[in-house]
Coordinates of C-alpha atoms in Angstrom, one line a residue:
M28 CA 153.7 161.5 82.1
K29 CA 152.3 163.6 84.7
E30 CA 149.9 162.1 87.3
T31 CA 146.3 162.8 85.9
I32 CA 144.3 160.1 87.8
M33 CA 144.4 160.1 91.5
I34 CA 143.2 157.5 94.0
S35 CA 141.7 157.9 97.5
D36 CA 143.1 155.3 99.7
A37 CA 140.4 155.7 102.2
R38 CA 137.8 155.0 99.7
C39 CA 139.5 152.2 97.7
K40 CA 138.0 149.0 98.9
D41 CA 140.0 146.2 97.3
C42 CA 137.3 145.3 94.6
Y43 CA 139.7 145.1 91.5
R44 CA 136.9 146.7 89.3
C45 CA 139.3 149.2 88.0
V46 CA 141.7 146.5 87.0
R47 CA 139.0 144.6 85.3
Y48 CA 137.7 147.6 83.3
C49 CA 141.2 149.1 82.4
P50 CA 141.8 147.9 78.8
V51 CA 145.6 148.2 79.2
K52 CA 146.0 147.0 82.8
A53 CA 147.5 150.4 83.9
I54 CA 146.3 149.7 87.5
G55 CA 148.6 148.3 90.0
I56 CA 147.6 146.8 93.4
R57 CA 149.7 147.3 96.5
D58 CA 148.5 146.1 100.0
G59 CA 145.0 145.9 98.6
Q60 CA 145.0 149.5 97.3
A61 CA 144.7 150.4 93.8
R62 CA 147.2 152.9 92.0
V63 CA 147.4 154.0 88.4
V64 CA 150.6 153.3 86.6
D65 CA 151.0 156.6 84.8
D66 CA 153.4 155.2 82.1
K67 CA 151.1 152.6 81.1
C68 CA 148.0 154.8 81.4
I69 CA 146.3 156.0 78.3
L70 CA 143.7 158.1 80.2
C71 CA 140.5 156.6 78.8
G72 CA 138.9 157.3 82.2
N73 CA 137.3 153.9 82.5
C74 CA 138.6 153.6 85.9
V75 CA 137.0 156.8 87.1
K76 CA 133.6 155.9 85.5
T77 CA 133.4 152.4 86.8
C78 CA 134.7 153.0 90.4
P79 CA 131.8 152.0 92.7
Q80 CA 133.3 153.9 95.5
N81 CA 134.2 157.2 93.5
A82 CA 137.7 156.7 94.8
K83 CA 139.3 158.0 91.5
S84 CA 139.3 161.4 90.2
A85 CA 141.2 163.4 87.5
H86 CA 143.8 166.1 88.3
S87 CA 141.9 169.5 87.8
Q88 CA 142.9 172.7 86.2
F89 CA 139.7 174.3 86.9
D90 CA 141.2 176.4 89.7
Q91 CA 143.7 177.6 87.1
F92 CA 140.9 178.7 84.8
L93 CA 139.3 180.5 87.7
N94 CA 142.5 182.3 88.4
F95 CA 142.6 183.6 84.8
L96 CA 139.4 185.1 85.3
K97 CA 140.3 186.7 88.6
E98 CA 143.5 188.1 87.2
G99 CA 141.5 189.9 84.3
K100 CA 143.0 187.8 81.6
R101 CA 141.4 187.7 78.2
V102 CA 140.0 184.1 78.5
V103 CA 139.0 182.5 75.3
V104 CA 137.2 179.0 75.8
S105 CA 137.6 176.5 73.0
I106 CA 134.4 174.3 73.6
A107 CA 134.4 170.9 72.1
P108 CA 131.5 170.2 69.7
S109 CA 130.1 167.5 72.2
Y110 CA 128.8 170.5 74.3
L111 CA 125.7 170.3 72.3
A112 CA 124.8 167.2 74.2
A113 CA 127.0 167.5 77.3
T114 CA 124.8 169.1 79.9
P115 CA 121.5 168.5 81.8
Y116 CA 120.2 171.9 80.8
S117 CA 117.3 172.6 78.4
S118 CA 119.6 173.6 75.7
P119 CA 123.4 174.0 75.1
W120 CA 123.1 177.7 75.0
K121 CA 122.4 177.8 78.7
L122 CA 126.0 176.5 79.3
V123 CA 127.4 179.3 77.0
A124 CA 125.3 181.7 79.0
G125 CA 126.7 180.3 82.3
L126 CA 130.3 180.9 80.9
K127 CA 129.6 184.4 79.8
Y128 CA 128.2 185.0 83.3
L129 CA 131.7 184.0 84.8
G130 CA 133.4 186.5 82.7
V131 CA 134.7 184.5 79.8
F132 CA 135.8 186.8 77.0
R133 CA 135.0 184.7 74.0
I134 CA 133.6 181.2 73.3
E135 CA 134.4 179.4 70.1
E136 CA 133.7 176.0 68.9
T137 CA 136.7 173.7 68.8
A138 CA 135.0 172.2 65.6
V139 CA 136.6 175.3 63.8
G140 CA 139.9 173.6 64.3
A141 CA 138.4 170.3 63.0
E142 CA 137.3 171.8 59.9
L143 CA 140.9 172.9 59.2
I144 CA 142.6 169.6 59.9
S145 CA 139.9 167.7 58.0
D146 CA 141.0 169.2 54.7
Y147 CA 144.6 167.8 55.6
Y148 CA 143.0 164.4 56.4
K149 CA 141.4 164.4 52.9
D150 CA 144.7 165.0 51.3
I151 CA 146.3 162.3 53.3
Y152 CA 143.7 159.7 52.4
K153 CA 144.1 160.4 48.6
E154 CA 147.8 160.1 48.9
N155 CA 147.8 156.9 50.8
E156 CA 145.1 155.4 48.8
Q157 CA 147.5 155.1 45.8
K158 CA 150.3 153.7 48.1
H159 CA 148.0 151.1 49.7
V160 CA 149.3 152.3 53.2
P161 CA 146.7 152.6 56.0
V162 CA 146.2 156.0 57.9
I163 CA 145.0 156.0 61.3
S164 CA 143.4 159.2 62.5
S165 CA 145.2 161.1 65.3
C166 CA 142.3 163.3 66.6
C167 CA 141.9 161.1 69.8
P168 CA 144.8 161.5 72.2
T169 CA 143.8 158.2 74.0
I170 CA 144.1 156.3 70.7
V171 CA 147.4 158.1 69.9
D172 CA 148.9 157.2 73.1
G173 CA 147.4 153.6 73.0
I174 CA 149.2 152.9 69.7
K175 CA 152.5 154.4 70.8
K176 CA 152.6 152.3 73.9
Y177 CA 150.9 149.1 72.9
Y178 CA 151.0 148.8 69.2
P179 CA 154.4 150.7 68.5
T180 CA 154.8 149.1 65.1
L181 CA 151.5 151.0 63.9
T182 CA 152.9 154.3 65.1
R183 CA 154.1 155.0 61.4
Y184 CA 150.5 154.8 60.2
L185 CA 149.3 157.6 62.6
A186 CA 148.3 160.7 60.7
K187 CA 150.9 163.3 61.2
V188 CA 148.6 165.9 61.9
I189 CA 147.7 167.9 65.1
S190 CA 144.2 167.4 67.0
P191 CA 141.5 169.9 66.5
M192 CA 142.0 171.4 70.0
I193 CA 145.6 172.2 69.3
A194 CA 144.7 173.5 65.8
H195 CA 142.2 175.9 67.2
G196 CA 144.4 176.9 70.0
K197 CA 147.1 177.9 67.6
M198 CA 144.5 179.8 65.5
I199 CA 143.4 181.7 68.7
K200 CA 146.9 182.4 69.7
N201 CA 147.6 183.9 66.4
R202 CA 144.7 186.2 66.5
Y203 CA 145.6 187.4 70.0
D204 CA 149.3 187.3 70.1
D205 CA 149.8 188.9 73.5
E206 CA 150.5 187.8 77.1
H207 CA 147.1 188.8 78.3
T208 CA 145.2 186.0 76.4
R209 CA 144.5 182.6 77.8
V210 CA 143.0 179.8 75.8
V211 CA 141.1 177.1 77.9
F212 CA 139.8 174.0 76.2
L213 CA 136.4 172.7 77.6
G214 CA 135.4 169.2 76.7
P215 CA 134.5 165.6 78.1
C216 CA 138.0 164.1 77.9
Y217 CA 140.9 163.4 80.4
S218 CA 143.5 162.6 77.8
K219 CA 143.4 166.2 76.5
M220 CA 145.4 167.2 79.7
D221 CA 148.3 164.8 78.6
E222 CA 148.0 166.2 75.1
L223 CA 148.3 169.7 76.7
E224 CA 151.6 168.8 78.2
E225 CA 152.9 168.3 74.7
T226 CA 151.8 171.6 73.3
K227 CA 151.5 174.3 75.8
D228 CA 152.1 177.0 73.4
S229 CA 148.7 176.7 72.0
V230 CA 146.5 175.9 74.9
D231 CA 146.8 177.1 78.6
A232 CA 144.4 174.9 80.5
V233 CA 142.0 172.0 79.9
I234 CA 138.6 171.8 82.0
N235 CA 135.7 169.5 81.6
F236 CA 131.9 169.8 81.4
K237 CA 131.3 168.2 84.9
E238 CA 133.6 170.8 86.6
V239 CA 131.7 173.5 85.0
T240 CA 128.3 172.4 85.8
N241 CA 129.3 171.5 89.4
Y242 CA 130.8 175.0 89.8
F243 CA 127.6 176.5 88.6
K244 CA 125.7 174.6 91.4
H245 CA 128.4 175.6 93.9
I246 CA 127.9 179.1 93.5
G247 CA 124.2 178.8 93.2
L248 CA 123.7 180.0 89.7
D249 CA 120.3 179.5 88.3
I250 CA 121.4 178.5 84.8
E251 CA 117.9 178.0 83.5
G252 CA 117.1 181.5 84.4
L253 CA 119.9 182.9 82.2
K254 CA 119.0 184.1 78.8
P255 CA 120.4 181.9 76.1
A256 CA 123.9 182.9 74.8
Y257 CA 125.7 181.6 71.8
P258 CA 129.5 180.8 70.7
D259 CA 131.2 183.8 69.1
I260 CA 132.4 181.5 66.3
T261 CA 130.7 178.3 65.3
S262 CA 131.6 175.5 62.8
K263 CA 129.0 174.6 60.1
R264 CA 130.8 171.2 59.2
G265 CA 132.8 170.3 62.4
R266 CA 129.9 169.9 64.7
V267 CA 129.6 166.1 63.9
Y268 CA 133.2 165.6 64.9
P269 CA 132.3 164.0 68.3
L270 CA 130.2 161.3 66.6
E271 CA 131.5 157.9 65.2
G272 CA 132.2 158.6 61.5
G273 CA 132.4 162.3 62.0
V274 CA 136.0 162.7 60.9
M275 CA 135.4 161.1 57.6
H276 CA 132.1 163.0 57.1
V277 CA 133.8 166.2 57.6
S278 CA 136.9 165.2 55.6
G279 CA 134.6 164.0 52.8
I280 CA 136.0 160.5 52.8
N281 CA 133.6 158.0 51.3
Q282 CA 132.5 155.9 54.3
T283 CA 132.0 152.6 52.6
I284 CA 134.0 149.3 53.2
K285 CA 134.5 149.1 49.5
H286 CA 136.5 152.1 49.5
G287 CA 138.8 150.8 52.3
V288 CA 137.8 152.8 55.2
V289 CA 136.9 151.8 58.6
S290 CA 135.2 153.8 61.3
L291 CA 134.7 152.5 64.9
S292 CA 134.6 153.6 68.4
G293 CA 135.1 152.1 71.8
L294 CA 138.6 151.0 73.0
D295 CA 137.7 147.1 72.9
E296 CA 136.8 147.4 69.1
C297 CA 139.8 149.8 68.2
M298 CA 142.2 147.4 70.0
D299 CA 140.9 144.3 68.2
L300 CA 141.3 146.2 64.9
F301 CA 144.9 147.2 65.8
K302 CA 145.8 143.7 66.6
D303 CA 144.5 142.4 63.2
L304 CA 146.2 145.4 61.5
Q305 CA 149.4 144.6 63.3
N306 CA 149.2 140.8 62.3
G307 CA 148.5 141.7 58.7
L308 CA 144.9 140.5 58.6
L309 CA 143.5 144.0 57.4
T310 CA 144.8 146.5 54.8
P311 CA 142.2 149.5 55.1
H312 CA 143.3 153.0 53.6
F313 CA 141.8 155.0 56.4
I314 CA 141.0 154.2 59.9
E315 CA 138.8 156.6 62.1
S316 CA 139.1 155.4 65.7
L317 CA 137.8 157.1 68.8
A318 CA 138.3 155.6 72.3
C319 CA 134.8 156.3 73.7
K320 CA 131.8 154.3 72.8
G321 CA 129.7 156.3 70.2
G322 CA 132.5 158.9 69.9
C323 CA 133.3 161.9 72.1
V324 CA 129.6 161.9 73.1
G325 CA 130.4 159.0 75.2
G326 CA 133.3 160.6 77.1
P327 CA 134.0 160.3 80.7
E328 CA 133.3 164.0 81.7
M329 CA 129.9 164.4 79.9
A330 CA 127.8 166.2 82.5
N331 CA 124.5 164.2 82.2
D332 CA 123.5 160.7 82.6
L333 CA 122.0 160.2 79.2
G334 CA 122.8 157.3 77.0
V335 CA 125.0 157.7 74.0
S336 CA 122.2 157.2 71.5
V337 CA 120.1 159.9 73.3
R338 CA 123.2 162.1 73.3
R339 CA 123.8 161.6 69.5
E340 CA 120.2 162.6 68.8
R341 CA 120.5 165.6 71.1
L342 CA 123.6 166.7 69.2
C343 CA 122.0 166.3 65.8
R344 CA 118.9 168.2 67.1
F345 CA 120.9 171.3 68.2
M346 CA 123.5 170.9 65.3
D347 CA 121.7 173.2 62.8
E348 CA 119.9 175.5 65.3
Y349 CA 122.5 178.4 65.4
H350 CA 125.4 179.5 63.5
S351 CA 127.4 182.5 64.1
S352 CA 127.8 185.1 61.4
E353 CA 131.5 185.6 62.4
Q354 CA 133.9 183.1 60.8
V355 CA 137.6 182.4 60.9
S356 CA 139.3 184.3 58.2
K357 CA 141.6 182.8 55.8
E358 CA 144.4 184.8 57.1
E359 CA 144.0 183.2 60.6
K360 CA 144.1 179.8 59.1
Q361 CA 147.2 180.5 57.0
G362 CA 150.7 180.0 58.4
I363 CA 149.5 177.4 61.1
D364 CA 151.8 174.3 61.2
L365 CA 149.5 171.3 61.3
S366 CA 152.0 168.8 61.3
R367 CA 153.0 166.4 64.0
E368 CA 155.4 163.6 64.6
H369 CA 154.7 160.3 66.5
Q370 CA 157.3 158.2 68.1
P371 CA 156.7 154.8 69.8
I372 CA 157.0 154.5 73.6
D373 CA 159.0 151.8 75.1
L374 CA 157.3 150.7 78.2
K375 CA 160.1 148.4 79.3
M376 CA 158.0 146.0 81.3
N377 CA 160.1 142.9 82.3
M378 CA 158.6 139.6 81.4
P379 CA 159.0 136.5 83.6
S380 CA 160.8 133.4 82.3
H381 CA 158.8 130.1 81.8
E382 CA 160.1 128.7 85.2
K383 CA 159.2 131.8 86.9
L384 CA 155.7 132.0 85.5
K385 CA 155.2 128.4 86.7
E386 CA 156.6 129.3 90.2
I387 CA 154.2 132.3 90.5
L388 CA 151.1 130.2 89.3
A389 CA 152.1 127.6 91.8
L390 CA 151.6 130.1 94.7
T391 CA 148.0 130.0 94.0
G392 CA 147.7 126.3 93.7
K393 CA 148.0 126.3 89.9
H394 CA 150.4 123.5 89.1
Q395 CA 148.9 122.5 85.8
E396 CA 146.9 124.1 83.0
L397 CA 143.7 122.5 84.2
D398 CA 144.2 124.4 87.5
E399 CA 144.0 127.7 85.7
T400 CA 140.4 128.9 86.0
N401 CA 140.8 132.1 84.1
C402 CA 137.7 133.4 85.9
G403 CA 138.7 137.0 85.8
G404 CA 137.8 137.6 89.4
C405 CA 141.1 139.3 89.9
G406 CA 140.5 141.8 87.1
Y407 CA 142.8 140.1 84.6
S408 CA 141.6 138.0 81.6
S409 CA 143.6 134.9 82.5
C410 CA 145.7 133.4 85.3
R411 CA 148.9 133.8 83.3
E412 CA 148.2 137.5 82.7
K413 CA 147.7 138.1 86.3
A414 CA 150.9 136.1 87.2
I415 CA 152.9 138.2 84.8
A416 CA 151.5 141.4 86.6
V417 CA 152.6 139.8 89.9
Y418 CA 156.1 139.4 88.4
Q419 CA 155.9 143.1 87.4
G420 CA 155.0 144.3 90.7
L421 CA 151.5 145.3 89.5
A422 CA 149.4 142.6 91.1
E423 CA 149.4 140.6 94.4
V424 CA 149.3 136.9 94.8
D425 CA 146.1 137.0 97.1
M426 CA 144.1 138.7 94.3
C427 CA 143.0 135.3 93.1
I428 CA 139.6 134.8 94.4
P429 CA 139.1 131.0 93.9
Y430 CA 142.6 130.5 95.7
M431 CA 141.6 132.8 98.5
R432 CA 138.3 131.2 98.8
E433 CA 139.7 127.7 98.8
K434 CA 142.4 128.8 101.4
A435 CA 139.7 130.3 103.5
E436 CA 137.7 127.2 103.3
S437 CA 140.7 124.9 104.1
L438 CA 141.4 127.1 107.1
S439 CA 137.7 126.9 108.2
N440 CA 137.7 123.2 107.7
A441 CA 140.9 122.8 109.5
V442 CA 139.5 124.6 112.5
V443 CA 136.3 122.6 112.4
E444 CA 138.2 119.4 112.1
C445 CA 140.9 120.1 114.8
T446 CA 138.9 121.9 117.5
D447 CA 137.8 120.0 120.6
N448 CA 134.6 121.7 120.6
I449 CA 131.6 119.9 119.2
I450 CA 130.3 121.6 116.1
I451 CA 127.0 120.5 114.5
I452 CA 125.3 121.9 111.5
V453 CA 121.8 121.0 110.4
D454 CA 119.4 122.2 107.8
E455 CA 115.9 123.4 108.5
Q456 CA 114.6 119.9 108.3
L457 CA 117.3 119.0 111.1
R458 CA 119.2 116.8 108.7
I459 CA 122.9 116.8 109.4
Q460 CA 125.2 118.8 107.2
E461 CA 128.4 118.9 109.4
F462 CA 129.3 116.7 112.2
N463 CA 132.8 117.3 113.2
P464 CA 135.3 114.7 114.7
A465 CA 134.5 115.7 118.3
A466 CA 130.8 115.4 117.7
N467 CA 131.3 111.9 116.2
Q468 CA 133.6 110.9 119.0
L469 CA 131.1 111.7 121.7
F470 CA 127.7 111.2 120.1
N471 CA 128.2 108.7 117.2
Q472 CA 128.9 105.6 119.2
N473 CA 127.6 103.3 116.5
K474 CA 130.0 104.7 114.0
L475 CA 127.1 105.8 111.5
N476 CA 127.7 108.2 108.6
P477 CA 125.9 111.0 110.2
K478 CA 125.6 113.5 107.1
G479 CA 122.0 113.5 105.8
E480 CA 120.7 111.8 109.0
H481 CA 118.1 113.3 111.3
L482 CA 119.7 115.0 114.3
S483 CA 117.5 113.0 116.5
R484 CA 119.2 109.8 115.6
F485 CA 122.2 111.1 117.9
I486 CA 120.8 113.7 120.2
E487 CA 117.5 115.2 121.5
S488 CA 116.8 117.9 118.6
S489 CA 114.1 120.0 120.1
D490 CA 116.5 122.8 120.9
F491 CA 117.7 123.2 117.4
R492 CA 113.9 123.3 116.3
K493 CA 113.1 125.9 118.8
V494 CA 116.0 128.1 117.6
W495 CA 115.0 127.7 113.9
E496 CA 111.4 128.7 114.6
S497 CA 112.2 131.6 117.1
G498 CA 115.1 132.9 115.1
K499 CA 116.9 133.6 118.4
T500 CA 120.3 132.2 119.6
L501 CA 120.1 129.9 122.5
K502 CA 122.7 129.7 125.2
Q503 CA 122.5 127.1 127.8
Y504 CA 124.0 124.1 129.9
K505 CA 122.7 120.7 128.9
E506 CA 123.4 117.2 130.2
Y507 CA 123.2 114.0 128.3
P508 CA 122.9 111.2 130.8
H509 CA 123.1 108.5 128.0
Y510 CA 126.5 109.8 127.0
D511 CA 127.7 110.7 130.4
L512 CA 128.2 114.1 129.0
I513 CA 127.6 117.8 130.3
T514 CA 127.9 120.6 127.6
K515 CA 127.9 124.4 127.4
Q516 CA 125.9 125.1 124.4
R517 CA 125.4 128.1 121.9
I518 CA 122.9 127.2 119.2
Y519 CA 122.1 129.9 116.6
P520 CA 120.2 130.2 113.2
L521 CA 121.5 131.3 109.8
K522 CA 118.4 131.9 107.9
D523 CA 120.2 133.2 105.0
Y524 CA 122.0 130.0 104.5
G525 CA 119.1 127.6 105.7
V526 CA 121.1 126.2 108.5
I527 CA 121.4 125.9 112.4
I528 CA 124.7 125.8 114.0
G529 CA 125.4 124.3 117.4
I530 CA 128.7 124.7 119.0
F531 CA 129.0 122.6 122.2
I532 CA 131.8 122.8 124.7
N533 CA 132.3 119.6 126.7
V534 CA 132.6 120.9 130.3
T535 CA 131.9 117.3 131.9
K536 CA 135.1 117.3 133.8
E537 CA 134.8 120.9 134.9
E538 CA 131.2 120.4 136.1
R539 CA 132.0 117.3 137.9
K540 CA 135.0 118.9 139.7
K541 CA 132.7 121.9 140.4
H542 CA 130.2 119.3 141.9
E543 CA 132.8 117.7 144.0
I544 CA 133.9 121.0 145.3
N545 CA 130.4 122.0 146.1
E546 CA 130.1 118.7 148.0
M547 CA 133.3 119.3 150.0
K548 CA 132.0 122.7 150.8
H549 CA 128.7 121.4 151.9
E550 CA 130.3 118.8 154.2
A551 CA 132.9 121.2 155.5
L552 CA 129.9 123.7 156.5
N553 CA 128.0 120.9 158.2
R554 CA 131.0 120.0 160.3
A555 CA 131.7 123.4 161.1
S556 CA 128.0 123.9 162.2
S557 CA 128.3 120.7 164.4
V558 CA 131.4 121.8 166.0
I559 CA 130.0 125.2 166.7
R560 CA 127.0 123.7 168.3
E561 CA 129.1 121.5 170.5
Q562 CA 131.2 124.4 171.5
M563 CA 128.2 126.5 172.2
R564 CA 127.0 123.7 174.5
V565 CA 130.3 123.3 176.4
A566 CA 130.6 127.1 176.7
Q567 CA 127.1 127.3 178.2
E568 CA 127.9 124.5 180.9
I569 CA 131.2 126.1 181.7
A570 CA 129.4 129.3 182.1
G571 CA 126.9 127.7 184.4
L572 CA 129.6 126.1 186.6
L573 CA 131.5 129.4 186.6
G574 CA 128.4 131.1 187.8
E575 CA 127.7 128.7 190.7
S576 CA 131.4 128.9 191.7
T577 CA 131.4 132.6 191.7
A578 CA 128.3 132.7 194.0
E579 CA 129.9 130.6 196.5
T580 CA 133.2 132.5 196.5
K581 CA 131.2 135.7 197.0
A582 CA 129.3 134.4 200.1
T583 CA 132.5 133.1 201.7
L584 CA 134.2 136.4 201.0
L585 CA 131.4 138.3 202.7
E586 CA 131.3 136.0 205.7
L587 CA 135.1 136.4 205.9
I588 CA 134.7 140.4 205.9
E589 CA 131.9 140.3 208.4
I590 CA 134.2 138.1 210.8
M591 CA 137.0 140.6 210.2
R592 CA 134.7 143.5 211.1
K593 CA 133.5 141.9 214.3
K594 CA 137.2 141.1 215.3
E595 CA 138.2 144.7 214.7
S596 CA 135.2 146.0 216.7
T597 CA 136.1 143.8 219.7
T598 CA 139.6 145.0 219.7
Y599 CA 138.7 148.7 219.8
D600 CA 136.4 148.0 222.8
D601 CA 139.2 146.7 224.7

């Protein structure tokens, strides 16, 4: 199957919501990222609708539709009857007007094709009523795909008739038998794109209501300002097709349990019925099943936020408002092959042995049946279902929420138990909730059981009270002389949890070492100062003696010079 649902890795946030809501578990998880397993997917759209991060989207053929218009093709839109309740506009005719504005050649209701195949359904019902063989309607491609993949033994009960979309597409192609015409189906469904892959000869592209209304916003088109327009061909009977029970109503099949008919919508309900049918617990003559709750009006790409009941009421309100004068001729209906064959699909999913299953369960601490909580947090309905998915490569071991929580708590407890730091946790009444071994060793000399006791029985508690009242973290050094202890403390409040946490680091040795070093420095400074003072005194004394000696030497030298001068003067006189 072609990839239809795409996932943005950047937005996918490891929540497993899509796994939880996927009825066939066609979501795989790898490295915390979801991925759609295309072979298993039945394109119900649940994963797209329920994704809280909008990380999933469907493959779009809307650009192809726009290209048809740009190329000047004769574009005929086959519009699903759910359009009567699909948009946020004041009336469905505004949607038709918008399509005409874009340049669509003709707009016809797909319900025309529904009328055609309904006659076929009526004949099948009458035939199988005599044979006591059930018939399952094949209008909904999600249901058809689901049966072929997950209830293959029921494939033989699927009505061998094409869907209204394919029937109408063939009618249009018969009318405009040329290369210039393009048929585009417009509806609320993803699985129609998969159906398109099987029958490209009748429909050229599939688009949905949200894409159309979003495009109108994108180009700034004032839809409400447009004059209402109407489909070129409408259906008188087929407009109820998107409602639960619509197929039987249009086909003229008596809708009572007494007559062996069942009409239901919603995948969970349908799958429950298929299980019962497969197990031989039911023997209805005709089963009308639609994947979306309430029918096609509950489709994933309806372009408003209305509830299914409101949409149903809206569709019924507009159902008789307008009918075209132009109708499909008998000639157009004749010669169309409505038959279709269904073959079961083998998914070929490997199953683990009993021993392998036990081994996988043990990886998440499930060694006996009592350990299997079946909480559904991983998205699977049971621990064993998830273990099978792990074996098949669709799930990861650490998707088990209780196991990961227990693992995190064990790791957290191990850190608290093994750390040399003192960890004290008290409630707002300052009653001890946690007193780790380091705290016990240093503050619990009487070997009391500290849990539930007031903190003041062990240490002075005013700092904790101050932190709770102020709501601010306290960082400080604090000495406990009674315990011969010096600590570096960080005390902070967790108001949301109603506790105060104190983390103390025993810095007694470091602080005493620091004190000793400071004392040594102080003593060294004192000694240095004393030496300097003594040196200054000696220097001053030496300087004084040197000064006196220098003066005497100078006087002696001057006397000597004077004597020498006198002697020289006497010599010259002689």
